[in-house]
Amino acid sequence: MENCTIYSHYIAIEKIIPILKQYFPSAQIEITGTEQNWSQLKLTIGKSLWKKGNTFTVYYRQRLHPDYKLVLSEEPLIKNLISLYNFVSSFPAQNPAIYNRLLQKITTLNVEISFVAEPGFTDTHIKCILSIAQALDGIIFSNPNSVFQALGMYDKNGVLLLSNTGKSDAETLDVSIESKYYDKVSGDEPDERKDRTNGLLQSHGIAINTHLPRIVNKSEVTIRTPYEIAERVTVLSLINLVAFNSVEPLDAIQYFKQYGLWDKVTANEKDLLENPTQSKKDQATWQCEGIWVLLWALGKAEAIPFPDHLCSLNDLDFYPFQGFDQDPNKIIQQLDHRRTDTEILDNADLYYRIDWACVNARIKGQEMAIVHPGVVYERHFALNWLIRNRDQEWDDVTCDT
């Protein structure tokens, strides 16, 4: 018998059974509960009249009240997560950055999925487990076995994050938090949002300024409409391809004019297209971060990743510019939904305060190793545009802290 456990911040129980069926299409599955709400799955694999078959059992539990931090509780899963935190924190660490990120990630966990294979793991078991880990952005705890050979924690790809001897093979670890989990804990009052954000920053070891003012409340702001956001991100998506030398500037100009979007191109963007230089293009490549934020606001990206590295737009399933033969206005019209005011304001407040920490570190001559200051600035910029900070248009947005 061999076992391991996935821990995840994301609650997505509905994703697990389809993945199991994908890897074990002929298995018999006994469900304790329903397909939408179960605590145990028992898969019998290879059973026939002449063979008993092997078993693969999956156990699931989640926090009663999902959160982004650990608070002492008698809830069994909370107690187990605190024990896991204490156990991992006792490990030595050859890579302090991974060690600290791992401890931060443990505090955000909401879900535990345990796997038991009899007589042991096969290649198919491991592919299935890693697919679930990837779907839930999970981390894996395992005792030594035929696959995970060291006692310790592994990332969603099965790479060793930290063993009990301090060894680490990983280069990075993302720590992502869904705002909806802490939205429910507090209301929408700006002072509560500020306190909530500061608590989140503290959990990541990011400096806070308790005297930094609050941002606007829902009643004080008119966040941009889905149509405005869709127009802006559609223009940006083609400018981005010009910046990366994938599209010729003159072709982009012709496209914008053909479909009536030239007046939506800003003065700075027109300067880039009409007088292109590599320096201007290099600067424009940073707008990948703003594109991600705007697509997130339109619900086309699941989350805004932790800002410790540049985003990759190739990771998205949707991109606004879909070819010169496609009418962008039809795409814009279809992007008719955006996230709630609370979600957008929460992230605007978050990046406002992270940006302050970056500026503070720069003024003091300190390295900002926890986050990437350039990434933070570009996302802060896009969020300020979304909330109409000072009623500034795209070229004029400021990120004062």
mmCIF file of C-alpha atoms in Angstrom:
data_model
loop_
_atom_site.group_PDB
_atom_site.id
_atom_site.type_symbol
_atom_site.label_atom_id
_atom_site.label_comp_id
_atom_site.label_asym_id
_atom_site.label_seq_id
_atom_site.Cartn_x
_atom_site.Cartn_y
_atom_site.Cartn_z
ATOM 1 C CA MET A 1 0.000 0.000 0.000
ATOM 2 C CA GLU A 2 1.246 3.488 -0.885
ATOM 3 C CA ASN A 3 -0.303 6.885 -0.170
ATOM 4 C CA CYS A 4 0.094 10.628 -0.523
ATOM 5 C CA THR A 5 -2.018 13.756 0.027
ATOM 6 C CA ILE A 6 -2.774 16.818 -2.076
ATOM 7 C CA TYR A 7 -3.490 20.100 -0.276
ATOM 8 C CA SER A 8 -5.084 23.001 -2.147
ATOM 9 C CA HIS A 9 -6.321 26.524 -1.587
ATOM 10 C CA TYR A 10 -8.980 26.058 -4.264
ATOM 11 C CA ILE A 11 -12.271 24.317 -3.614
ATOM 12 C CA ALA A 12 -13.091 22.457 -6.814
ATOM 13 C CA ILE A 13 -14.406 19.058 -5.775
ATOM 14 C CA GLU A 14 -16.293 18.807 -9.072
ATOM 15 C CA LYS A 15 -12.999 18.504 -11.004
ATOM 16 C CA ILE A 16 -11.802 15.318 -9.298
ATOM 17 C CA ILE A 17 -14.167 12.585 -10.501
ATOM 18 C CA PRO A 18 -13.855 13.542 -14.204
ATOM 19 C CA ILE A 19 -10.053 13.305 -13.934
ATOM 20 C CA LEU A 20 -10.291 9.915 -12.214
ATOM 21 C CA LYS A 21 -12.614 8.647 -14.960
ATOM 22 C CA GLN A 22 -10.225 9.955 -17.605
ATOM 23 C CA TYR A 23 -7.358 7.844 -16.256
ATOM 24 C CA PHE A 24 -9.418 4.860 -15.091
ATOM 25 C CA PRO A 25 -12.306 4.664 -17.591
ATOM 26 C CA SER A 26 -13.166 1.031 -16.810
ATOM 27 C CA ALA A 27 -12.858 1.231 -13.018
ATOM 28 C CA GLN A 28 -15.795 0.521 -10.742
ATOM 29 C CA ILE A 29 -16.351 3.553 -8.490
ATOM 30 C CA GLU A 30 -18.081 3.407 -5.111
ATOM 31 C CA ILE A 31 -19.055 6.899 -3.940
ATOM 32 C CA THR A 32 -19.675 7.860 -0.329
ATOM 33 C CA GLY A 33 -22.026 10.783 -0.900
ATOM 34 C CA THR A 34 -22.929 12.208 -4.302
ATOM 35 C CA GLU A 35 -20.794 13.110 -7.310
ATOM 36 C CA GLN A 36 -21.027 16.778 -6.270
ATOM 37 C CA ASN A 37 -20.484 16.239 -2.546
ATOM 38 C CA TRP A 38 -18.541 13.166 -1.475
ATOM 39 C CA SER A 39 -16.085 12.212 1.251
ATOM 40 C CA GLN A 40 -14.677 8.983 -0.204
ATOM 41 C CA LEU A 41 -14.264 7.337 -3.589
ATOM 42 C CA LYS A 42 -13.173 3.731 -3.951
ATOM 43 C CA LEU A 43 -12.014 2.682 -7.393
ATOM 44 C CA THR A 44 -11.608 -1.009 -8.179
ATOM 45 C CA ILE A 45 -9.312 -1.484 -11.145
ATOM 46 C CA GLY A 46 -8.802 -4.608 -13.247
ATOM 47 C CA LYS A 47 -11.517 -6.661 -11.552
ATOM 48 C CA SER A 48 -12.846 -9.710 -13.431
ATOM 49 C CA LEU A 49 -14.234 -13.141 -12.780
ATOM 50 C CA TRP A 50 -10.705 -14.379 -12.223
ATOM 51 C CA LYS A 51 -9.085 -11.331 -10.632
ATOM 52 C CA LYS A 52 -9.901 -9.467 -7.449
ATOM 53 C CA GLY A 53 -8.549 -6.226 -8.851
ATOM 54 C CA ASN A 54 -6.565 -3.436 -7.234
ATOM 55 C CA THR A 55 -8.050 -0.544 -5.289
ATOM 56 C CA PHE A 56 -7.444 3.170 -5.397
ATOM 57 C CA THR A 57 -9.212 5.080 -2.621
ATOM 58 C CA VAL A 58 -9.585 8.849 -2.507
ATOM 59 C CA TYR A 59 -10.618 10.765 0.623
ATOM 60 C CA TYR A 60 -11.779 14.387 0.540
ATOM 61 C CA ARG A 61 -12.409 17.055 3.154
ATOM 62 C CA GLN A 62 -12.411 20.845 3.187
ATOM 63 C CA ARG A 63 -12.573 23.668 5.685
ATOM 64 C CA LEU A 64 -16.024 24.526 6.998
ATOM 65 C CA HIS A 65 -15.213 28.197 6.410
ATOM 66 C CA PRO A 66 -12.610 28.680 3.634
ATOM 67 C CA ASP A 67 -10.033 31.318 4.436
ATOM 68 C CA TYR A 68 -6.607 32.631 3.450
ATOM 69 C CA LYS A 69 -5.006 32.150 6.870
ATOM 70 C CA LEU A 70 -4.837 29.607 9.668
ATOM 71 C CA VAL A 71 -6.616 30.433 12.920
ATOM 72 C CA LEU A 72 -6.572 28.006 15.843
ATOM 73 C CA SER A 73 -9.707 25.858 15.796
ATOM 74 C CA GLU A 74 -11.013 22.477 16.913
ATOM 75 C CA GLU A 75 -12.030 21.694 13.340
ATOM 76 C CA PRO A 76 -10.123 18.480 12.418
ATOM 77 C CA LEU A 77 -8.774 19.762 9.095
ATOM 78 C CA ILE A 78 -7.613 23.042 10.665
ATOM 79 C CA LYS A 79 -5.812 21.104 13.400
ATOM 80 C CA ASN A 80 -4.183 18.921 10.757
ATOM 81 C CA LEU A 81 -3.064 21.946 8.710
ATOM 82 C CA ILE A 82 -1.547 23.572 11.792
ATOM 83 C CA SER A 83 0.277 20.318 12.544
ATOM 84 C CA LEU A 84 1.496 20.212 8.929
ATOM 85 C CA TYR A 85 2.726 23.797 9.209
ATOM 86 C CA ASN A 86 4.587 23.035 12.437
ATOM 87 C CA PHE A 87 6.043 19.830 10.994
ATOM 88 C CA VAL A 88 7.319 21.473 7.803
ATOM 89 C CA SER A 89 8.615 24.515 9.684
ATOM 90 C CA SER A 90 10.862 22.170 11.685
ATOM 91 C CA PHE A 91 12.682 21.101 8.487
ATOM 92 C CA PRO A 92 16.077 22.613 7.663
ATOM 93 C CA ALA A 93 16.108 24.586 4.418
ATOM 94 C CA GLN A 94 18.778 24.734 1.734
ATOM 95 C CA ASN A 95 16.537 27.178 -0.184
ATOM 96 C CA PRO A 96 15.091 29.737 2.275
ATOM 97 C CA ALA A 97 12.937 31.399 -0.400
ATOM 98 C CA ILE A 98 11.119 28.150 -1.239
ATOM 99 C CA TYR A 99 10.893 27.315 2.470
ATOM 100 C CA ASN A 100 9.186 30.640 3.262
ATOM 101 C CA ARG A 101 6.832 30.449 0.270
ATOM 102 C CA LEU A 102 5.868 26.889 1.225
ATOM 103 C CA LEU A 103 4.973 27.935 4.760
ATOM 104 C CA GLN A 104 2.960 30.847 3.364
ATOM 105 C CA LYS A 105 1.099 28.483 1.031
ATOM 106 C CA ILE A 106 0.244 26.094 3.864
ATOM 107 C CA THR A 107 -1.562 28.904 5.699
ATOM 108 C CA THR A 108 -3.871 29.371 2.679
ATOM 109 C CA LEU A 109 -4.908 25.720 2.283
ATOM 110 C CA ASN A 110 -8.596 24.824 2.337
ATOM 111 C CA VAL A 111 -8.768 21.303 0.915
ATOM 112 C CA GLU A 112 -7.197 17.919 1.692
ATOM 113 C CA ILE A 113 -7.361 15.032 -0.817
ATOM 114 C CA SER A 114 -5.719 11.773 0.272
ATOM 115 C CA PHE A 115 -4.905 8.865 -2.041
ATOM 116 C CA VAL A 116 -4.314 5.242 -1.063
ATOM 117 C CA ALA A 117 -3.282 2.690 -3.704
ATOM 118 C CA GLU A 118 -3.185 -1.038 -3.083
ATOM 119 C CA PRO A 119 -0.830 -2.720 -3.626
ATOM 120 C CA GLY A 120 1.012 0.452 -4.729
ATOM 121 C CA PHE A 121 1.257 3.348 -7.157
ATOM 122 C CA THR A 122 1.438 2.734 -10.896
ATOM 123 C CA ASP A 123 2.387 5.237 -13.595
ATOM 124 C CA THR A 124 -1.320 5.831 -14.221
ATOM 125 C CA HIS A 125 -1.956 6.553 -10.535
ATOM 126 C CA ILE A 126 0.787 9.179 -10.515
ATOM 127 C CA LYS A 127 -0.337 10.818 -13.766
ATOM 128 C CA CYS A 128 -3.839 11.026 -12.323
ATOM 129 C CA ILE A 129 -2.662 12.469 -8.988
ATOM 130 C CA LEU A 130 -0.502 15.089 -10.699
ATOM 131 C CA SER A 131 -3.370 16.062 -13.013
ATOM 132 C CA ILE A 132 -5.549 16.700 -9.970
ATOM 133 C CA ALA A 133 -2.742 18.638 -8.283
ATOM 134 C CA GLN A 134 -2.351 20.806 -11.390
ATOM 135 C CA ALA A 135 -6.092 21.382 -11.707
ATOM 136 C CA LEU A 136 -6.246 22.598 -8.090
ATOM 137 C CA ASP A 137 -2.828 24.328 -7.955
ATOM 138 C CA GLY A 138 -2.046 21.935 -5.118
ATOM 139 C CA ILE A 139 0.990 20.813 -3.183
ATOM 140 C CA ILE A 140 1.648 17.198 -2.229
ATOM 141 C CA PHE A 141 2.761 15.682 1.055
ATOM 142 C CA SER A 142 4.172 12.183 0.968
ATOM 143 C CA ASN A 143 6.060 9.660 3.019
ATOM 144 C CA PRO A 144 8.823 7.856 1.116
ATOM 145 C CA ASN A 145 7.437 5.468 -1.507
ATOM 146 C CA SER A 146 8.224 4.196 -4.996
ATOM 147 C CA VAL A 147 7.419 7.588 -6.569
ATOM 148 C CA PHE A 148 7.996 10.267 -3.934
ATOM 149 C CA GLN A 149 11.257 9.010 -2.554
ATOM 150 C CA ALA A 150 11.819 11.623 0.154
ATOM 151 C CA LEU A 151 9.624 12.499 3.129
ATOM 152 C CA GLY A 152 8.368 15.986 2.432
ATOM 153 C CA MET A 153 6.402 18.357 0.216
ATOM 154 C CA TYR A 154 6.203 18.354 -3.590
ATOM 155 C CA ASP A 155 4.760 20.869 -6.044
ATOM 156 C CA LYS A 156 1.909 20.215 -8.474
ATOM 157 C CA ASN A 157 4.362 18.771 -11.004
ATOM 158 C CA GLY A 158 5.880 16.339 -8.518
ATOM 159 C CA VAL A 159 9.057 18.367 -8.017
ATOM 160 C CA LEU A 160 10.480 18.283 -4.494
ATOM 161 C CA LEU A 161 9.790 21.537 -2.646
ATOM 162 C CA LEU A 162 11.283 20.579 0.699
ATOM 163 C CA SER A 163 12.353 17.299 2.271
ATOM 164 C CA ASN A 164 12.868 16.601 5.958
ATOM 165 C CA THR A 165 16.608 16.895 5.280
ATOM 166 C CA GLY A 166 16.207 20.374 3.781
ATOM 167 C CA LYS A 167 16.665 19.396 0.137
ATOM 168 C CA SER A 168 14.727 21.292 -2.531
ATOM 169 C CA ASP A 169 14.717 20.790 -6.309
ATOM 170 C CA ALA A 170 12.115 23.481 -7.072
ATOM 171 C CA GLU A 171 12.987 26.929 -8.383
ATOM 172 C CA THR A 172 9.743 28.710 -7.511
ATOM 173 C CA LEU A 173 6.358 28.247 -5.856
ATOM 174 C CA ASP A 174 3.231 30.283 -6.522
ATOM 175 C CA VAL A 175 1.043 31.392 -3.626
ATOM 176 C CA SER A 176 -2.360 32.456 -4.978
ATOM 177 C CA ILE A 177 -5.395 33.507 -2.990
ATOM 178 C CA GLU A 178 -8.974 33.824 -4.207
ATOM 179 C CA SER A 179 -10.510 37.043 -2.975
ATOM 180 C CA LYS A 180 -13.952 35.439 -2.669
ATOM 181 C CA TYR A 181 -12.776 33.518 0.395
ATOM 182 C CA TYR A 182 -11.986 36.604 2.398
ATOM 183 C CA ASP A 183 -14.699 38.712 0.782
ATOM 184 C CA LYS A 184 -17.197 36.711 2.836
ATOM 185 C CA VAL A 185 -15.435 37.370 6.112
ATOM 186 C CA SER A 186 -15.753 41.142 5.995
ATOM 187 C CA GLY A 187 -18.067 43.673 4.460
ATOM 188 C CA ASP A 188 -17.217 46.211 1.831
ATOM 189 C CA GLU A 189 -16.297 49.089 4.123
ATOM 190 C CA PRO A 190 -12.939 50.539 3.034
ATOM 191 C CA ASP A 191 -11.357 50.364 6.483
ATOM 192 C CA GLU A 192 -12.242 46.675 6.705
ATOM 193 C CA ARG A 193 -10.787 46.161 3.229
ATOM 194 C CA LYS A 194 -7.604 47.898 4.323
ATOM 195 C CA ASP A 195 -7.291 45.691 7.419
ATOM 196 C CA ARG A 196 -7.993 42.594 5.358
ATOM 197 C CA THR A 197 -5.335 43.526 2.805
ATOM 198 C CA ASN A 198 -2.765 44.275 5.481
ATOM 199 C CA GLY A 199 -3.397 40.898 7.051
ATOM 200 C CA LEU A 200 -2.868 39.255 3.670
ATOM 201 C CA LEU A 201 0.392 41.148 3.121
ATOM 202 C CA GLN A 202 1.651 40.168 6.556
ATOM 203 C CA SER A 203 0.991 36.507 5.755
ATOM 204 C CA HIS A 204 3.354 36.908 2.778
ATOM 205 C CA GLY A 205 6.015 38.776 4.745
ATOM 206 C CA ILE A 206 5.423 42.017 2.820
ATOM 207 C CA ALA A 207 5.914 45.299 4.676
ATOM 208 C CA ILE A 208 2.776 47.260 5.525
ATOM 209 C CA ASN A 209 2.062 50.892 6.285
ATOM 210 C CA THR A 210 -0.870 51.152 8.675
ATOM 211 C CA HIS A 211 -1.070 54.896 7.975
ATOM 212 C CA LEU A 212 -1.511 54.463 4.224
ATOM 213 C CA PRO A 213 -4.979 55.828 3.383
ATOM 214 C CA ARG A 214 -7.872 53.681 2.308
ATOM 215 C CA ILE A 215 -9.023 53.580 -1.298
ATOM 216 C CA VAL A 216 -12.521 54.474 -2.434
ATOM 217 C CA ASN A 217 -15.589 52.506 -1.437
ATOM 218 C CA LYS A 218 -18.224 51.090 -3.820
ATOM 219 C CA SER A 219 -20.505 54.051 -3.162
ATOM 220 C CA GLU A 220 -17.719 56.461 -4.136
ATOM 221 C CA VAL A 221 -16.679 55.001 -7.479
ATOM 222 C CA THR A 222 -18.094 54.015 -10.851
ATOM 223 C CA ILE A 223 -15.973 51.141 -12.098
ATOM 224 C CA ARG A 224 -15.555 50.888 -15.851
ATOM 225 C CA THR A 225 -18.166 48.970 -17.783
ATOM 226 C CA PRO A 226 -17.535 45.624 -19.477
ATOM 227 C CA TYR A 227 -17.725 47.403 -22.852
ATOM 228 C CA GLU A 228 -15.027 49.934 -21.884
ATOM 229 C CA ILE A 229 -12.787 47.194 -20.532
ATOM 230 C CA ALA A 230 -13.336 45.013 -23.607
ATOM 231 C CA GLU A 231 -12.467 47.877 -25.976
ATOM 232 C CA ARG A 232 -9.302 48.729 -24.073
ATOM 233 C CA VAL A 233 -8.024 45.158 -23.759
ATOM 234 C CA THR A 234 -8.791 44.452 -27.427
ATOM 235 C CA VAL A 235 -6.643 47.395 -28.483
ATOM 236 C CA LEU A 236 -3.919 46.382 -26.030
ATOM 237 C CA SER A 237 -3.920 42.799 -27.280
ATOM 238 C CA LEU A 238 -2.852 43.875 -30.762
ATOM 239 C CA ILE A 239 -0.414 46.521 -29.479
ATOM 240 C CA ASN A 240 1.152 43.707 -27.454
ATOM 241 C CA LEU A 241 1.775 41.662 -30.603
ATOM 242 C CA VAL A 242 3.429 44.677 -32.215
ATOM 243 C CA ALA A 243 5.608 45.096 -29.119
ATOM 244 C CA PHE A 244 6.807 41.515 -29.441
ATOM 245 C CA ASN A 245 7.455 41.942 -33.190
ATOM 246 C CA SER A 246 4.735 39.427 -34.096
ATOM 247 C CA VAL A 247 2.712 42.006 -36.066
ATOM 248 C CA GLU A 248 3.883 44.895 -38.230
ATOM 249 C CA PRO A 249 2.845 48.347 -36.921
ATOM 250 C CA LEU A 250 1.335 49.378 -40.278
ATOM 251 C CA ASP A 251 -0.819 46.251 -40.335
ATOM 252 C CA ALA A 252 -2.095 47.106 -36.852
ATOM 253 C CA ILE A 253 -2.907 50.674 -37.920
ATOM 254 C CA GLN A 254 -4.841 49.436 -40.943
ATOM 255 C CA TYR A 255 -6.742 46.935 -38.777
ATOM 256 C CA PHE A 256 -7.750 49.542 -36.192
ATOM 257 C CA LYS A 257 -8.934 51.934 -38.924
ATOM 258 C CA GLN A 258 -10.764 49.216 -40.864
ATOM 259 C CA TYR A 259 -12.850 48.267 -37.829
ATOM 260 C CA GLY A 260 -13.392 51.751 -36.393
ATOM 261 C CA LEU A 261 -11.088 51.418 -33.379
ATOM 262 C CA TRP A 262 -8.425 53.959 -34.316
ATOM 263 C CA ASP A 263 -9.965 56.592 -32.046
ATOM 264 C CA LYS A 264 -9.703 54.090 -29.158
ATOM 265 C CA VAL A 265 -5.936 53.875 -29.605
ATOM 266 C CA THR A 266 -4.247 56.275 -27.179
ATOM 267 C CA ALA A 267 -1.778 58.986 -28.184
ATOM 268 C CA ASN A 268 1.150 56.996 -26.783
ATOM 269 C CA GLU A 269 0.019 53.884 -28.629
ATOM 270 C CA LYS A 270 -0.340 55.801 -31.898
ATOM 271 C CA ASP A 271 3.196 57.127 -31.410
ATOM 272 C CA LEU A 272 4.458 53.572 -31.027
ATOM 273 C CA LEU A 273 2.663 52.414 -34.163
ATOM 274 C CA GLU A 274 3.549 55.430 -36.308
ATOM 275 C CA ASN A 275 7.115 55.910 -35.056
ATOM 276 C CA PRO A 276 8.161 52.456 -33.815
ATOM 277 C CA THR A 277 11.475 51.950 -32.053
ATOM 278 C CA GLN A 278 12.717 48.914 -30.172
ATOM 279 C CA SER A 279 12.840 50.952 -26.985
ATOM 280 C CA LYS A 280 9.138 51.833 -27.266
ATOM 281 C CA LYS A 281 8.314 48.216 -28.045
ATOM 282 C CA ASP A 282 10.283 46.963 -25.063
ATOM 283 C CA GLN A 283 8.366 49.329 -22.797
ATOM 284 C CA ALA A 284 5.051 48.197 -24.266
ATOM 285 C CA THR A 285 5.783 44.527 -23.546
ATOM 286 C CA TRP A 286 5.180 45.277 -19.878
ATOM 287 C CA GLN A 287 1.504 45.778 -20.694
ATOM 288 C CA CYS A 288 1.081 41.995 -20.671
ATOM 289 C CA GLU A 289 0.405 42.475 -16.961
ATOM 290 C CA GLY A 290 -2.331 45.024 -17.643
ATOM 291 C CA ILE A 291 -3.872 42.779 -20.293
ATOM 292 C CA TRP A 292 -4.027 39.948 -17.747
ATOM 293 C CA VAL A 293 -5.703 42.212 -15.171
ATOM 294 C CA LEU A 294 -8.319 43.454 -17.649
ATOM 295 C CA LEU A 295 -9.074 39.921 -18.847
ATOM 296 C CA TRP A 296 -9.395 38.871 -15.203
ATOM 297 C CA ALA A 297 -11.865 41.724 -14.682
ATOM 298 C CA LEU A 298 -13.872 40.356 -17.634
ATOM 299 C CA GLY A 299 -13.808 36.851 -16.152
ATOM 300 C CA LYS A 300 -11.439 35.504 -18.801
ATOM 301 C CA ALA A 301 -8.663 34.740 -16.306
ATOM 302 C CA GLU A 302 -9.417 32.761 -13.160
ATOM 303 C CA ALA A 303 -7.137 34.755 -10.890
ATOM 304 C CA ILE A 304 -4.439 37.406 -10.804
ATOM 305 C CA PRO A 305 -1.293 35.405 -9.960
ATOM 306 C CA PHE A 306 1.007 36.290 -7.090
ATOM 307 C CA PRO A 307 3.220 39.112 -8.428
ATOM 308 C CA ASP A 308 6.614 37.468 -8.012
ATOM 309 C CA HIS A 309 7.141 36.823 -11.726
ATOM 310 C CA LEU A 310 5.900 38.040 -15.104
ATOM 311 C CA CYS A 311 2.641 36.577 -16.357
ATOM 312 C CA SER A 312 2.459 34.518 -19.538
ATOM 313 C CA LEU A 313 -0.513 35.341 -21.735
ATOM 314 C CA ASN A 314 0.017 31.968 -23.407
ATOM 315 C CA ASP A 315 -1.452 30.428 -20.234
ATOM 316 C CA LEU A 316 -4.847 31.975 -20.997
ATOM 317 C CA ASP A 317 -7.548 30.179 -22.965
ATOM 318 C CA PHE A 318 -8.810 33.446 -24.481
ATOM 319 C CA TYR A 319 -7.049 36.310 -26.264
ATOM 320 C CA PRO A 320 -8.990 39.304 -27.683
ATOM 321 C CA PHE A 321 -7.118 39.719 -30.979
ATOM 322 C CA GLN A 322 -8.081 36.660 -33.010
ATOM 323 C CA GLY A 323 -6.737 37.472 -36.444
ATOM 324 C CA PHE A 324 -6.929 40.184 -39.066
ATOM 325 C CA ASP A 325 -9.949 38.534 -40.637
ATOM 326 C CA GLN A 326 -11.961 38.681 -37.404
ATOM 327 C CA ASP A 327 -14.138 41.699 -36.560
ATOM 328 C CA PRO A 328 -13.007 42.840 -33.089
ATOM 329 C CA ASN A 329 -16.318 44.618 -32.486
ATOM 330 C CA LYS A 330 -18.115 41.275 -32.391
ATOM 331 C CA ILE A 331 -15.660 40.034 -29.786
ATOM 332 C CA ILE A 332 -16.070 43.231 -27.758
ATOM 333 C CA GLN A 333 -19.848 42.868 -27.793
ATOM 334 C CA GLN A 334 -19.558 39.318 -26.452
ATOM 335 C CA LEU A 335 -17.447 40.421 -23.472
ATOM 336 C CA ASP A 336 -20.474 41.699 -21.580
ATOM 337 C CA HIS A 337 -19.695 40.550 -18.040
ATOM 338 C CA ARG A 338 -17.215 41.734 -15.462
ATOM 339 C CA ARG A 339 -16.312 40.839 -11.911
ATOM 340 C CA THR A 340 -18.005 42.488 -8.950
ATOM 341 C CA ASP A 341 -17.065 45.909 -7.624
ATOM 342 C CA THR A 342 -15.867 44.219 -4.427
ATOM 343 C CA GLU A 343 -13.453 41.909 -6.246
ATOM 344 C CA ILE A 344 -11.994 44.742 -8.296
ATOM 345 C CA LEU A 345 -11.686 47.119 -5.339
ATOM 346 C CA ASP A 346 -10.080 44.403 -3.207
ATOM 347 C CA ASN A 347 -7.383 43.895 -5.809
ATOM 348 C CA ALA A 348 -6.953 47.636 -6.353
ATOM 349 C CA ASP A 349 -6.369 48.027 -2.621
ATOM 350 C CA LEU A 350 -4.011 45.037 -2.567
ATOM 351 C CA TYR A 351 -1.778 46.346 -5.367
ATOM 352 C CA TYR A 352 -1.874 49.884 -3.982
ATOM 353 C CA ARG A 353 -0.367 48.579 -0.748
ATOM 354 C CA ILE A 354 2.094 46.164 -2.378
ATOM 355 C CA ASP A 355 3.268 49.019 -4.610
ATOM 356 C CA TRP A 356 3.898 51.114 -1.505
ATOM 357 C CA ALA A 357 6.074 48.291 -0.123
ATOM 358 C CA CYS A 358 8.052 48.206 -3.390
ATOM 359 C CA VAL A 359 8.574 51.984 -3.387
ATOM 360 C CA ASN A 360 9.537 51.914 0.284
ATOM 361 C CA ALA A 361 12.137 49.202 -0.373
ATOM 362 C CA ARG A 362 13.570 51.136 -3.323
ATOM 363 C CA ILE A 363 13.868 54.340 -1.295
ATOM 364 C CA LYS A 364 15.727 52.437 1.413
ATOM 365 C CA GLY A 365 18.017 50.768 -1.102
ATOM 366 C CA GLN A 366 16.633 47.343 -0.232
ATOM 367 C CA GLU A 367 16.011 44.460 -2.605
ATOM 368 C CA MET A 368 12.342 43.515 -3.021
ATOM 369 C CA ALA A 369 12.727 39.753 -3.324
ATOM 370 C CA ILE A 370 9.198 38.660 -2.395
ATOM 371 C CA VAL A 371 7.461 40.335 -5.343
ATOM 372 C CA HIS A 372 8.533 41.785 -8.702
ATOM 373 C CA PRO A 373 8.195 45.600 -8.466
ATOM 374 C CA GLY A 374 7.667 46.012 -12.223
ATOM 375 C CA VAL A 375 4.859 43.472 -12.245
ATOM 376 C CA VAL A 376 3.256 45.127 -9.227
ATOM 377 C CA TYR A 377 3.375 48.570 -10.858
ATOM 378 C CA GLU A 378 1.793 47.447 -14.133
ATOM 379 C CA ARG A 379 -1.052 45.651 -12.356
ATOM 380 C CA HIS A 380 -1.580 48.631 -10.028
ATOM 381 C CA PHE A 381 -1.735 50.827 -13.145
ATOM 382 C CA ALA A 382 -4.452 48.700 -14.787
ATOM 383 C CA LEU A 383 -6.479 48.467 -11.585
ATOM 384 C CA ASN A 384 -6.330 52.250 -11.093
ATOM 385 C CA TRP A 385 -7.696 52.651 -14.615
ATOM 386 C CA LEU A 386 -10.478 50.162 -13.824
ATOM 387 C CA ILE A 387 -11.616 52.105 -10.751
ATOM 388 C CA ARG A 388 -11.231 55.483 -12.519
ATOM 389 C CA ASN A 389 -8.655 56.678 -10.032
ATOM 390 C CA ARG A 390 -8.659 60.493 -10.359
ATOM 391 C CA ASP A 391 -10.720 60.010 -13.551
ATOM 392 C CA GLN A 392 -7.491 59.465 -15.469
ATOM 393 C CA GLU A 393 -7.459 57.894 -18.929
ATOM 394 C CA TRP A 394 -5.014 55.164 -19.873
ATOM 395 C CA ASP A 395 -2.009 57.279 -20.909
ATOM 396 C CA ASP A 396 -2.352 59.487 -17.832
ATOM 397 C CA VAL A 397 -2.883 56.897 -15.069
ATOM 398 C CA THR A 398 -0.708 57.466 -12.002
ATOM 399 C CA CYS A 399 0.214 54.998 -9.270
ATOM 400 C CA ASP A 400 0.868 57.254 -6.319
ATOM 401 C CA THR A 401 1.430 55.525 -3.004
#
